[in-house]
Tab-separated table of C-alpha atoms in Angstrom:
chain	number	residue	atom	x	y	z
A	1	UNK	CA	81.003	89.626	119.541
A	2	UNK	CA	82.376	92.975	119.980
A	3	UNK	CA	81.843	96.082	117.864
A	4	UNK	CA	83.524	99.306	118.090
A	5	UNK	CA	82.406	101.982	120.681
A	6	UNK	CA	78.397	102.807	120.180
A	7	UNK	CA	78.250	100.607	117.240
A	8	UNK	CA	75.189	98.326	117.923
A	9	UNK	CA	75.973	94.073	118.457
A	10	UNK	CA	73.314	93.114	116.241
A	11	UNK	CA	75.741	92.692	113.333
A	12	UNK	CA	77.406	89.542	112.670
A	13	UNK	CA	79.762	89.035	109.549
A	14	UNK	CA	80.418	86.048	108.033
A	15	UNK	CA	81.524	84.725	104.702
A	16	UNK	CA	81.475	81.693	102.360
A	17	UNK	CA	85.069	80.739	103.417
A	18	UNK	CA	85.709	81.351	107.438
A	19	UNK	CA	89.555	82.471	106.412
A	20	UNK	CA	88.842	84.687	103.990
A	21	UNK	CA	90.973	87.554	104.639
A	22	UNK	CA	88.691	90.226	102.603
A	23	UNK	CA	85.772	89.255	105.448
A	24	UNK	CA	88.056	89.512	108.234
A	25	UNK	CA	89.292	92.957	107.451
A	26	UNK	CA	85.903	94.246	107.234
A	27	UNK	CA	84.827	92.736	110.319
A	28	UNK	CA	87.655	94.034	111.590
A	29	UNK	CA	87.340	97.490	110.389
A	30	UNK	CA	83.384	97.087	112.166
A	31	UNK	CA	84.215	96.032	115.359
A	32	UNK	CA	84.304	92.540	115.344
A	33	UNK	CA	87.112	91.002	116.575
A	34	UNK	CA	85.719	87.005	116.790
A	35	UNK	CA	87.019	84.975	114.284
A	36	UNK	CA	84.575	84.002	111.780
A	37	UNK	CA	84.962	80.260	112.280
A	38	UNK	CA	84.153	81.118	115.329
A	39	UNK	CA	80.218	82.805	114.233
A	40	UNK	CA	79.863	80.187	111.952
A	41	UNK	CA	81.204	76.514	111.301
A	42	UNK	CA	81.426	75.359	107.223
A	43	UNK	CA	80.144	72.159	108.325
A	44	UNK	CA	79.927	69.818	105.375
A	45	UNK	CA	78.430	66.098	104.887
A	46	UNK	CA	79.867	63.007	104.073
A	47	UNK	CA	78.025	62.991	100.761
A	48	UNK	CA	79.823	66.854	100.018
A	49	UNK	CA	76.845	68.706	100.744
A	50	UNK	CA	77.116	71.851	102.536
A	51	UNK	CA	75.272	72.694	105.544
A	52	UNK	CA	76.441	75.725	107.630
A	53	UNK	CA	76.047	76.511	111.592
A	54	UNK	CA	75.764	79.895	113.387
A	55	UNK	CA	77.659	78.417	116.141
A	56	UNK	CA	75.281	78.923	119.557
A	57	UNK	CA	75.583	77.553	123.061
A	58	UNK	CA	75.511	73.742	123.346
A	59	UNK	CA	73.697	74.166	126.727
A	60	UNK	CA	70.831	76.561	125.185
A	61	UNK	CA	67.827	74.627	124.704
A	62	UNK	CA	65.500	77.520	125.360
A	63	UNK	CA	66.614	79.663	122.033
A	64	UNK	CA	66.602	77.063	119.499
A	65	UNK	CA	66.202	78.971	116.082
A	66	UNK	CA	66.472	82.308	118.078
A	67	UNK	CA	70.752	82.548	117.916
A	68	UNK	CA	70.237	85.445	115.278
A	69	UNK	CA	66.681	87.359	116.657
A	70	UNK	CA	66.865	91.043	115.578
A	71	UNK	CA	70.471	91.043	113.819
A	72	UNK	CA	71.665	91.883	110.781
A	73	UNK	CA	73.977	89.472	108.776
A	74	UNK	CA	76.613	90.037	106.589
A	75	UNK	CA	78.276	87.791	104.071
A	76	UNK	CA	81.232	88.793	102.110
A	77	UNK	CA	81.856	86.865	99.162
A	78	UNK	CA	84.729	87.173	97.197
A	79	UNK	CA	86.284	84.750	94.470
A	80	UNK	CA	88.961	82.044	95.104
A	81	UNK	CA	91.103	79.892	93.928
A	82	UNK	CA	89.675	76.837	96.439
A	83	UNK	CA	86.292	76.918	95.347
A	84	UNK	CA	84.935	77.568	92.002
A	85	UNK	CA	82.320	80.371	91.788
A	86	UNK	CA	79.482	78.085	91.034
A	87	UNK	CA	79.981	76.757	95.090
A	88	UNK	CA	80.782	79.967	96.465
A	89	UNK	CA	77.590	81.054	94.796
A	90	UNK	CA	75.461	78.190	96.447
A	91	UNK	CA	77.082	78.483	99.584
A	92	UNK	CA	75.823	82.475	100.082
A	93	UNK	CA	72.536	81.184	99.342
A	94	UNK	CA	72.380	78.306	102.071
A	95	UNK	CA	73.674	80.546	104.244
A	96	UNK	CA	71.190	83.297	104.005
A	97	UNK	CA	68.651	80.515	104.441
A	98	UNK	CA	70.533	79.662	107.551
A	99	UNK	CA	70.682	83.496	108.573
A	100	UNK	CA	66.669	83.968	108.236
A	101	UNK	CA	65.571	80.601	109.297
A	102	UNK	CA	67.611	81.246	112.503
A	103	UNK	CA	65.684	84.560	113.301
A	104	UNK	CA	68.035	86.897	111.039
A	105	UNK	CA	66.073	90.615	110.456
A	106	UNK	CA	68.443	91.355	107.644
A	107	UNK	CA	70.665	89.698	105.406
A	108	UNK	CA	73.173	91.602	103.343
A	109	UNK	CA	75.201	90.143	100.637
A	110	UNK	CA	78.585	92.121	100.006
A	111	UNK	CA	80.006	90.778	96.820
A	112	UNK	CA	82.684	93.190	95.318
A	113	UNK	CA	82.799	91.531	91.671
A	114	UNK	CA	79.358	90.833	91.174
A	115	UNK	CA	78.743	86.888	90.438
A	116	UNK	CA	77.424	85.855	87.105
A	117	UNK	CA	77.534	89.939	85.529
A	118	UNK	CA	79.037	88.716	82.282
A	119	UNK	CA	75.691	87.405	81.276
A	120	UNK	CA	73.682	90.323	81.531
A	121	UNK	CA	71.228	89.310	78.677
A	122	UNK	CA	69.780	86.643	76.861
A	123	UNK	CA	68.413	85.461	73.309
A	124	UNK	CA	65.479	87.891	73.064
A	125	UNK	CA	65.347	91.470	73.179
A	126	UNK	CA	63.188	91.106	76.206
A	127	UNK	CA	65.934	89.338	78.251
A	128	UNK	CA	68.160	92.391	79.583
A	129	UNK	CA	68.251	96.361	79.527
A	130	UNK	CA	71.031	97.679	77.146
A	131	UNK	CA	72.228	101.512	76.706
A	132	UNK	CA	72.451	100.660	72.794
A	133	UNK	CA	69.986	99.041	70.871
A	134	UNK	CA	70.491	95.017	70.362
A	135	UNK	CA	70.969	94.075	66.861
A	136	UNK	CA	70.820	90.041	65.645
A	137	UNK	CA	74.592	90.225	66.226
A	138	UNK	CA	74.310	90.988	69.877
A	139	UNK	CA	71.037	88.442	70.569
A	140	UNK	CA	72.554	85.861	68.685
A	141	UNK	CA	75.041	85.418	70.706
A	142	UNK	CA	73.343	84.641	73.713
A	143	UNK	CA	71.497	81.713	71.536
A	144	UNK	CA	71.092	78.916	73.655
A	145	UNK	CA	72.493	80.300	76.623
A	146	UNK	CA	70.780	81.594	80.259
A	147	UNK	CA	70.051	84.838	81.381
A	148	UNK	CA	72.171	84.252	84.574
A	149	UNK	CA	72.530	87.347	86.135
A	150	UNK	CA	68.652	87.680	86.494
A	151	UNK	CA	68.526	83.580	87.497
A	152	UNK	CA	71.123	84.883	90.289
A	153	UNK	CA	69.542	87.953	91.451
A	154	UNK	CA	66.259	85.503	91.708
A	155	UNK	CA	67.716	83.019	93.920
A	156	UNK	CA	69.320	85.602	96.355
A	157	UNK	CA	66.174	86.994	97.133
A	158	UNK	CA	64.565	83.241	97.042
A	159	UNK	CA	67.555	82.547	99.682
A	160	UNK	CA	66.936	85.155	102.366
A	161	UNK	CA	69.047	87.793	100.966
A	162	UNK	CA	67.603	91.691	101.364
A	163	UNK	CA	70.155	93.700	100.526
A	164	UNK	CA	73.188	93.402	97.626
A	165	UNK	CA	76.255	95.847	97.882
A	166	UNK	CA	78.719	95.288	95.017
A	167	UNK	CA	81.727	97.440	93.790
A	168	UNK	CA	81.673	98.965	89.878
A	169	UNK	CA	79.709	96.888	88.299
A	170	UNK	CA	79.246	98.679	84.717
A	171	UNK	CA	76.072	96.957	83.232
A	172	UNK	CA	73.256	98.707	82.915
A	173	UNK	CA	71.262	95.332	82.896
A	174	UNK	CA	72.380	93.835	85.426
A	175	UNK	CA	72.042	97.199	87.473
A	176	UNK	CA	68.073	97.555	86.566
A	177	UNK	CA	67.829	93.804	87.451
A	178	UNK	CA	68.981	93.838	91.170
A	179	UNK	CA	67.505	97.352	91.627
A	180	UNK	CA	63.962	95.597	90.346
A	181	UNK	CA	64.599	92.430	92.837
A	182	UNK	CA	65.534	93.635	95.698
A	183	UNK	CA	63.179	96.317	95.567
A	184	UNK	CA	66.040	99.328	95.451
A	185	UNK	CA	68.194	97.889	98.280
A	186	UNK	CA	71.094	97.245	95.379
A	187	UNK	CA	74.347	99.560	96.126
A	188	UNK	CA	76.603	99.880	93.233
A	189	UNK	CA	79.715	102.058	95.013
A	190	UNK	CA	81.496	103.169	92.094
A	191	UNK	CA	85.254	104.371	94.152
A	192	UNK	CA	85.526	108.236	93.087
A	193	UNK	CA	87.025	109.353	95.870
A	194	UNK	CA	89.622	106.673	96.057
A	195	UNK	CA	90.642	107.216	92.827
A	196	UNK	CA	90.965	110.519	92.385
A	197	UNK	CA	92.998	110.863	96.362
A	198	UNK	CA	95.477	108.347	95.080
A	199	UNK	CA	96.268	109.880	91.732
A	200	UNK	CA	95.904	113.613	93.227
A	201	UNK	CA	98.307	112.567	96.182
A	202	UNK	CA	100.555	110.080	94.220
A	203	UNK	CA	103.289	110.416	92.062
A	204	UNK	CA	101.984	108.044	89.454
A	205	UNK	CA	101.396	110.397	86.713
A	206	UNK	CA	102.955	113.683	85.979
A	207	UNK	CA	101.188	116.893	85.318
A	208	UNK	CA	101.165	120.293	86.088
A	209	UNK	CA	99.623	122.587	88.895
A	210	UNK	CA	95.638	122.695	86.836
A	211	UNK	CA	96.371	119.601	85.480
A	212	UNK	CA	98.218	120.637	81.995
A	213	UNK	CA	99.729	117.823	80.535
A	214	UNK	CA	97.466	115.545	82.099
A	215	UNK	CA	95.009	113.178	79.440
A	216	UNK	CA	91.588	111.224	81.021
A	217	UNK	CA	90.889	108.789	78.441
A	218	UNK	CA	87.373	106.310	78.248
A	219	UNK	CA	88.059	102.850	76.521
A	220	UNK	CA	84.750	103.837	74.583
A	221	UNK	CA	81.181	105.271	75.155
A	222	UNK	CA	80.054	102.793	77.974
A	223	UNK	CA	82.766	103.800	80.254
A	224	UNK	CA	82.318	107.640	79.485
A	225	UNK	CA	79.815	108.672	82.117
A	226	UNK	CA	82.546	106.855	84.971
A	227	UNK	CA	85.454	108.851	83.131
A	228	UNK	CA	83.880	112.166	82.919
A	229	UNK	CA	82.905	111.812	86.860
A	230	UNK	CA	86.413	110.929	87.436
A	231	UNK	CA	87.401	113.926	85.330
A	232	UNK	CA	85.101	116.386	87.834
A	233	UNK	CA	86.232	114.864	90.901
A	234	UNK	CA	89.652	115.450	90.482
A	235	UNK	CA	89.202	119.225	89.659
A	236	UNK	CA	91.794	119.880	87.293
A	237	UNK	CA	90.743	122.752	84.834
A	238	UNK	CA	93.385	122.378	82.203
A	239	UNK	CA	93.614	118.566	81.893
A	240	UNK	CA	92.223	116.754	78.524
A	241	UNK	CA	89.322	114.133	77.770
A	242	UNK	CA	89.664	111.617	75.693
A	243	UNK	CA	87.149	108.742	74.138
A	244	UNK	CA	88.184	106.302	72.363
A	245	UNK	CA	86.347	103.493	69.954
A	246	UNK	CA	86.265	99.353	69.466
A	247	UNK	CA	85.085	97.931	67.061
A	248	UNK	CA	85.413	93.966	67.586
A	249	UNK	CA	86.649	92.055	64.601
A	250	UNK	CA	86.700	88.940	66.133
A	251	UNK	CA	86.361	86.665	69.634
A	252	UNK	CA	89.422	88.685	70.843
A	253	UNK	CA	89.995	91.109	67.866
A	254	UNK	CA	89.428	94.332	68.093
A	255	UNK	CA	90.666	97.669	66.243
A	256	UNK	CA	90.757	101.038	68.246
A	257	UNK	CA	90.129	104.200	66.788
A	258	UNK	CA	89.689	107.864	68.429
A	259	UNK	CA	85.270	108.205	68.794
A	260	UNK	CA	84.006	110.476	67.026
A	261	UNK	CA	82.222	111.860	70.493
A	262	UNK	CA	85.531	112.738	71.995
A	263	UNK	CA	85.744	116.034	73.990
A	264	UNK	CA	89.552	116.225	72.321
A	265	UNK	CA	91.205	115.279	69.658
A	266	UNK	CA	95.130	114.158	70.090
A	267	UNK	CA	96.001	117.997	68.755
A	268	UNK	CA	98.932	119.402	71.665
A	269	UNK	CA	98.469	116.437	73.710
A	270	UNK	CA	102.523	114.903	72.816
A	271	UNK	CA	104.112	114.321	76.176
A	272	UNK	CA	101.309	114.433	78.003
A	273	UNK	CA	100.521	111.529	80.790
A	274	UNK	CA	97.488	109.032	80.292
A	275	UNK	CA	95.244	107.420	82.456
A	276	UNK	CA	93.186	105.191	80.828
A	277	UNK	CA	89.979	103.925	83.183
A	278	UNK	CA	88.224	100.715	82.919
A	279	UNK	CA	85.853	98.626	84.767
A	280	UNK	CA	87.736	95.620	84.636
A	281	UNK	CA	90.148	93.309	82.682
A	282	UNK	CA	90.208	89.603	81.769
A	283	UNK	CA	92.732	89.137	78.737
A	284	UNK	CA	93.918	92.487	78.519
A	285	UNK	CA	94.177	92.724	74.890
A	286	UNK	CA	91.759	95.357	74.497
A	287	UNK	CA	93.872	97.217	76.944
A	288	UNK	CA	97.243	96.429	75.123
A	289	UNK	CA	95.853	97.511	71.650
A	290	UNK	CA	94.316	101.273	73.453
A	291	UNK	CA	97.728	101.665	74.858
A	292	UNK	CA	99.250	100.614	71.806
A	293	UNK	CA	96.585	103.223	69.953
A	294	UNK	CA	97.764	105.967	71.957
A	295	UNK	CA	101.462	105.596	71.965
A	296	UNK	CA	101.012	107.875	68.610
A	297	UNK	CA	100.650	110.759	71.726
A	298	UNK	CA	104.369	110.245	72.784
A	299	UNK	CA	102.899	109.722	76.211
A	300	UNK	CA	105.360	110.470	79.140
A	301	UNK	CA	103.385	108.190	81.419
A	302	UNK	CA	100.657	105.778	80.599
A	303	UNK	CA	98.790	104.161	83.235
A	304	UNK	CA	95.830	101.828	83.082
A	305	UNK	CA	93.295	101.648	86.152
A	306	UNK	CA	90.919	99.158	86.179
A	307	UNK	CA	88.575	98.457	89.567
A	308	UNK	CA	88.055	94.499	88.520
A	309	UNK	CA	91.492	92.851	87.834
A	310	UNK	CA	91.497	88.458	86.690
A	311	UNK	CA	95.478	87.948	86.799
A	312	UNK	CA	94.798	84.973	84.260
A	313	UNK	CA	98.574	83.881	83.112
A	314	UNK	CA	97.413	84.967	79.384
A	315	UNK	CA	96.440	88.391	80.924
A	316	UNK	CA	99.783	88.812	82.504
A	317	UNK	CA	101.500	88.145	79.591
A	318	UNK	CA	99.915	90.504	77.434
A	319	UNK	CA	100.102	93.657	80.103
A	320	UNK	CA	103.867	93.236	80.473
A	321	UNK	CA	103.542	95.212	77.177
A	322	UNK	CA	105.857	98.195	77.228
A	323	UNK	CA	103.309	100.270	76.029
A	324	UNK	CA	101.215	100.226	79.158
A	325	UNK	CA	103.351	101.497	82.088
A	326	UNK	CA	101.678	101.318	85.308
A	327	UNK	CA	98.548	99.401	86.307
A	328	UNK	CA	96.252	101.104	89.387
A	329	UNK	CA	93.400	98.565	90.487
A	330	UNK	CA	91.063	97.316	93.412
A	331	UNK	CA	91.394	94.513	95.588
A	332	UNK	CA	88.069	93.511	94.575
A	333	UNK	CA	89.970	89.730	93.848
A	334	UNK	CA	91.420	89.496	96.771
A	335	UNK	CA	94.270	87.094	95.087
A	336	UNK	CA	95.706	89.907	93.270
A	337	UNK	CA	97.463	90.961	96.393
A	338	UNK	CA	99.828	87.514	95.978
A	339	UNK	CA	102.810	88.400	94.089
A	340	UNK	CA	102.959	85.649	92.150
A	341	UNK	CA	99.252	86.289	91.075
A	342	UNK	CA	100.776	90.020	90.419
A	343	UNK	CA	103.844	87.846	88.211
A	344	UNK	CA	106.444	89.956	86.140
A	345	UNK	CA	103.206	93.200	86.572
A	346	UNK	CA	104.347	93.348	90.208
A	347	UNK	CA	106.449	95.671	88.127
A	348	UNK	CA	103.591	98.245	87.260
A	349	UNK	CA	101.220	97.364	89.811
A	350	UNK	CA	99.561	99.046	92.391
A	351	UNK	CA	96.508	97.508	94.845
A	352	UNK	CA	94.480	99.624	96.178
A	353	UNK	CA	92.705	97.643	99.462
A	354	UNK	CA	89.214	98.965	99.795
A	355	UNK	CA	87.851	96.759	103.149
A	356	UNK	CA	87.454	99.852	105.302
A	357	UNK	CA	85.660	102.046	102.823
A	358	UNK	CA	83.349	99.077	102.529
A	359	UNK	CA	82.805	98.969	106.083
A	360	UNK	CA	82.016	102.974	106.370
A	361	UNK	CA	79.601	102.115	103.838
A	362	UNK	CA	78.060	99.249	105.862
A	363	UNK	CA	77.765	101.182	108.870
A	364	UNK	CA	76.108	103.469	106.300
A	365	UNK	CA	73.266	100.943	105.409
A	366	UNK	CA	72.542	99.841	108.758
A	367	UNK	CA	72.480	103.019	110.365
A	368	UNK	CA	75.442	102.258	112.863
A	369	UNK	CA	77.425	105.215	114.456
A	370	UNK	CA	81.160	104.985	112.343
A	371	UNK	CA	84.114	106.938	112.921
A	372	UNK	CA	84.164	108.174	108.891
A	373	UNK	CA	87.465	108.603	107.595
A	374	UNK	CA	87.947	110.966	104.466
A	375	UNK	CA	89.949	108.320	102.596
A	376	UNK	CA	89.499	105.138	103.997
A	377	UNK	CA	91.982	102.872	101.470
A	378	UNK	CA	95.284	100.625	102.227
A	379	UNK	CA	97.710	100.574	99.511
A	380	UNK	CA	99.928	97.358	98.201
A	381	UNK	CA	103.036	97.949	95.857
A	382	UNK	CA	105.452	95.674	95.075
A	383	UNK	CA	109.208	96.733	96.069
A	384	UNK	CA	110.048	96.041	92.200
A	385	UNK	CA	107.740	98.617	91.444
A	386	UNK	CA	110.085	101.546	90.023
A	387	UNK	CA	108.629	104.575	92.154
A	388	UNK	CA	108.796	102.006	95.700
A	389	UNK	CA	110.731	104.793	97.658
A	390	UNK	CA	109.395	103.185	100.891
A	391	UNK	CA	106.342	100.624	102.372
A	392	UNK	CA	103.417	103.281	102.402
A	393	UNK	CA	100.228	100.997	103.805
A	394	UNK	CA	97.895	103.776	104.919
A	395	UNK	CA	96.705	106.236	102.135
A	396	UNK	CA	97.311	109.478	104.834
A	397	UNK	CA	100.970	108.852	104.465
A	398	UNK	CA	101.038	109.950	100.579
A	399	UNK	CA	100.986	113.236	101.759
A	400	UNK	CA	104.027	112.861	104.015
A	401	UNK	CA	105.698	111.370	101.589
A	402	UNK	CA	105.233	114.389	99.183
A	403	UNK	CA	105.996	116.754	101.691
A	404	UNK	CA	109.378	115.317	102.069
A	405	UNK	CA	110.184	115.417	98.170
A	406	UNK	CA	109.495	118.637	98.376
């Protein structure tokens, strides 16, 4: 296996699925050239059990068990649409059993959307870490149900695992959780920088030089801390901050009104453009009825970015709204780069491919010597898309682009 100049071998990535193409461009963007099928083999029994191989010489018999002595292992597990998350699940834990019991120092899970997050609590008040206080409403609808995130946090460790790096993942319980298992070694990289360098060096929303004309809006209080941050990094005095409020009606009813807490009302904000930040999206009516809610602005431009996108077909057809014009999201589901995943929202859509910035941060955690680049994300638009002017992969050429508008 080779790594890039300096970097240490004692790193071998893998994954649940040896052509997953999320893996491979990490490993790539490491050092590592091997294929992953060729680091590890997905063997499975007749009777559908699964029973992975680090792949060593056939003509070692002197280092059984020893293939892995002293590295570090990396699996990067995203979802699919071959395997159901309950397998992928079990398959990072056999093999991190695999890693360790084969002489592994360190095993490191990298799992941008964060397995089993939804259910971040359970039917006591003891079962899960809120920011609000739970009322009967809230516990009784966990009744009867597990506290899986802490169940899954359990098991990793149980497994082999040492270390969990995940992308955005907003709950505060399931945050305390990890950081309580694994002792601290739970990274939660919330993507700032990425952000705020696409929208400062983009064209997808209009504003002026301090950032007049330009409206940060929070879907409500949960998601204010991440909007305010996003707010500071992108250092524009004179734009606005807005919060807004749900109040859930229903399963998937909700009414949206402007919180109470906002920073600023919608007083001299006509015309101005909107970017709405979330987490991440599943049905997208929430989304729908905040865009909706803020078409009373007269936006000029109203885009929704969200770091977790699930392209479900019901999703899709609610986000092809009018009122929501442009969608800015993560490749944390790696499918979402498939246009006909993306559907009729290739449209409005824009991927923003993170590998390499999870790599730098890899190299980060294990110490390794990285060449660090100051915006290290690949970007994915759709030629439908109505600002395509030309294919722009590598986030460096926004600014030529810009320059030549000029």
């Amino acid at each position: 296996m080779t790594l890039s100049t300096s970097q240490s071998t004692n790193v071998v990535i893998v994954s649940n699925s040896s052509d997953n193409p999320f893996a491979i461009d990490i490993a790539y963007a490491m050092g590592q050239f091997d294929d992953i099928a060729d680091l590890i083999s997905m063997k499975q029994f007749m009777n559908s059990e699964f029973c992975p191989r680090f792949i060593s010489d056939e003509q070692d018999f002197q280092n059984i068990g020893q293939k892995l002595n002293g590295k570090s292992v990396v699996i990067v597990s995203t979802g699919s649409h071959i395997k159901s998350r309950q397998e992928l699940a079990m398959a990072n834990m056999i093999i991190a059993r695999a890693a360790k019991e084969n002489g592994a120092e360190r095993v490191i899970l990298v799992e941008p959307d964060l397995f089993y997050s939804a259910q971040d609590r359970g039917p006591s008040k003891g079962l899960g870490e809120t920011s609000f206080e739970r009322d009967i409403q809230d516990i009784k609808k966990f009744d009867g149900q597990p506290f899986t995130a802490k169940l899954y946090a359990q098991l990793l460790k149980l497994s082999g695992v040492d270390t969990v790096m995940t992308i955005h993942n907003h709950s505060d319980s399931v945050q305390k959780i990890f950081n309580e298992v694994f002792a601290g070694d739970f990274h939660n990289l919330i993507p700032y920088e990425i952000y705020a360098h696409y929208l400062l060096n983009s064209d997808i929303l209009h504003y002026g030089k301090d950032g007049e004309g330009l409206v940060l809006c929070a879907p409500d209080k949960g998601a204010r801390d991440f909007v305010k941050e996003m707010f500071n990094r992108l250092g524009l005095s004179k734009a606005k901050f807005i919060m807004l409020d749900k109040e859930r009606t229903a399963e998937r009813k909700v009414e949206i009104t402007l919180h109470k807490e906002s920073e600023h009302t919608f007083d001299g904000l006509d015309g101005a453009s909107i970017i709405l930040f979330d987490d991440m999206v599943r049905t997208g009516s929430t989304v729908v009825k905040s865009c909706q809610f803020l078409q009373q602005i007269n936006p000029q431009r109203m885009v929704f970015a969200v770091s977790h996108f699930y392209a479900s077909d019901e999703g899709r057809e609610r986000m092809a709204h009018p009122a929501l014009g442009e969608i800015l999201t993560l490749n944390t589901l790696p499918t979402i780069l498939n246009r006909d995943e993306q559907g009729r929202l290739r449209k409005k859509m824009v991927v923003l491919k993170v590998e390499k910035w999870l790599a730098q941060e890899l190299c980060n955690i294990l110490g390794l010597p990285d060449h660090q680049e100051a915006n290290p994300y690949k970007i994915d638009m759709s030629s439908k898309n109505p600002r395509f002017k030309r294919k722009i992969w590598f986030s460096e050429e926004l600014q030529e682009l810009q320059a030549k508008a000029k």
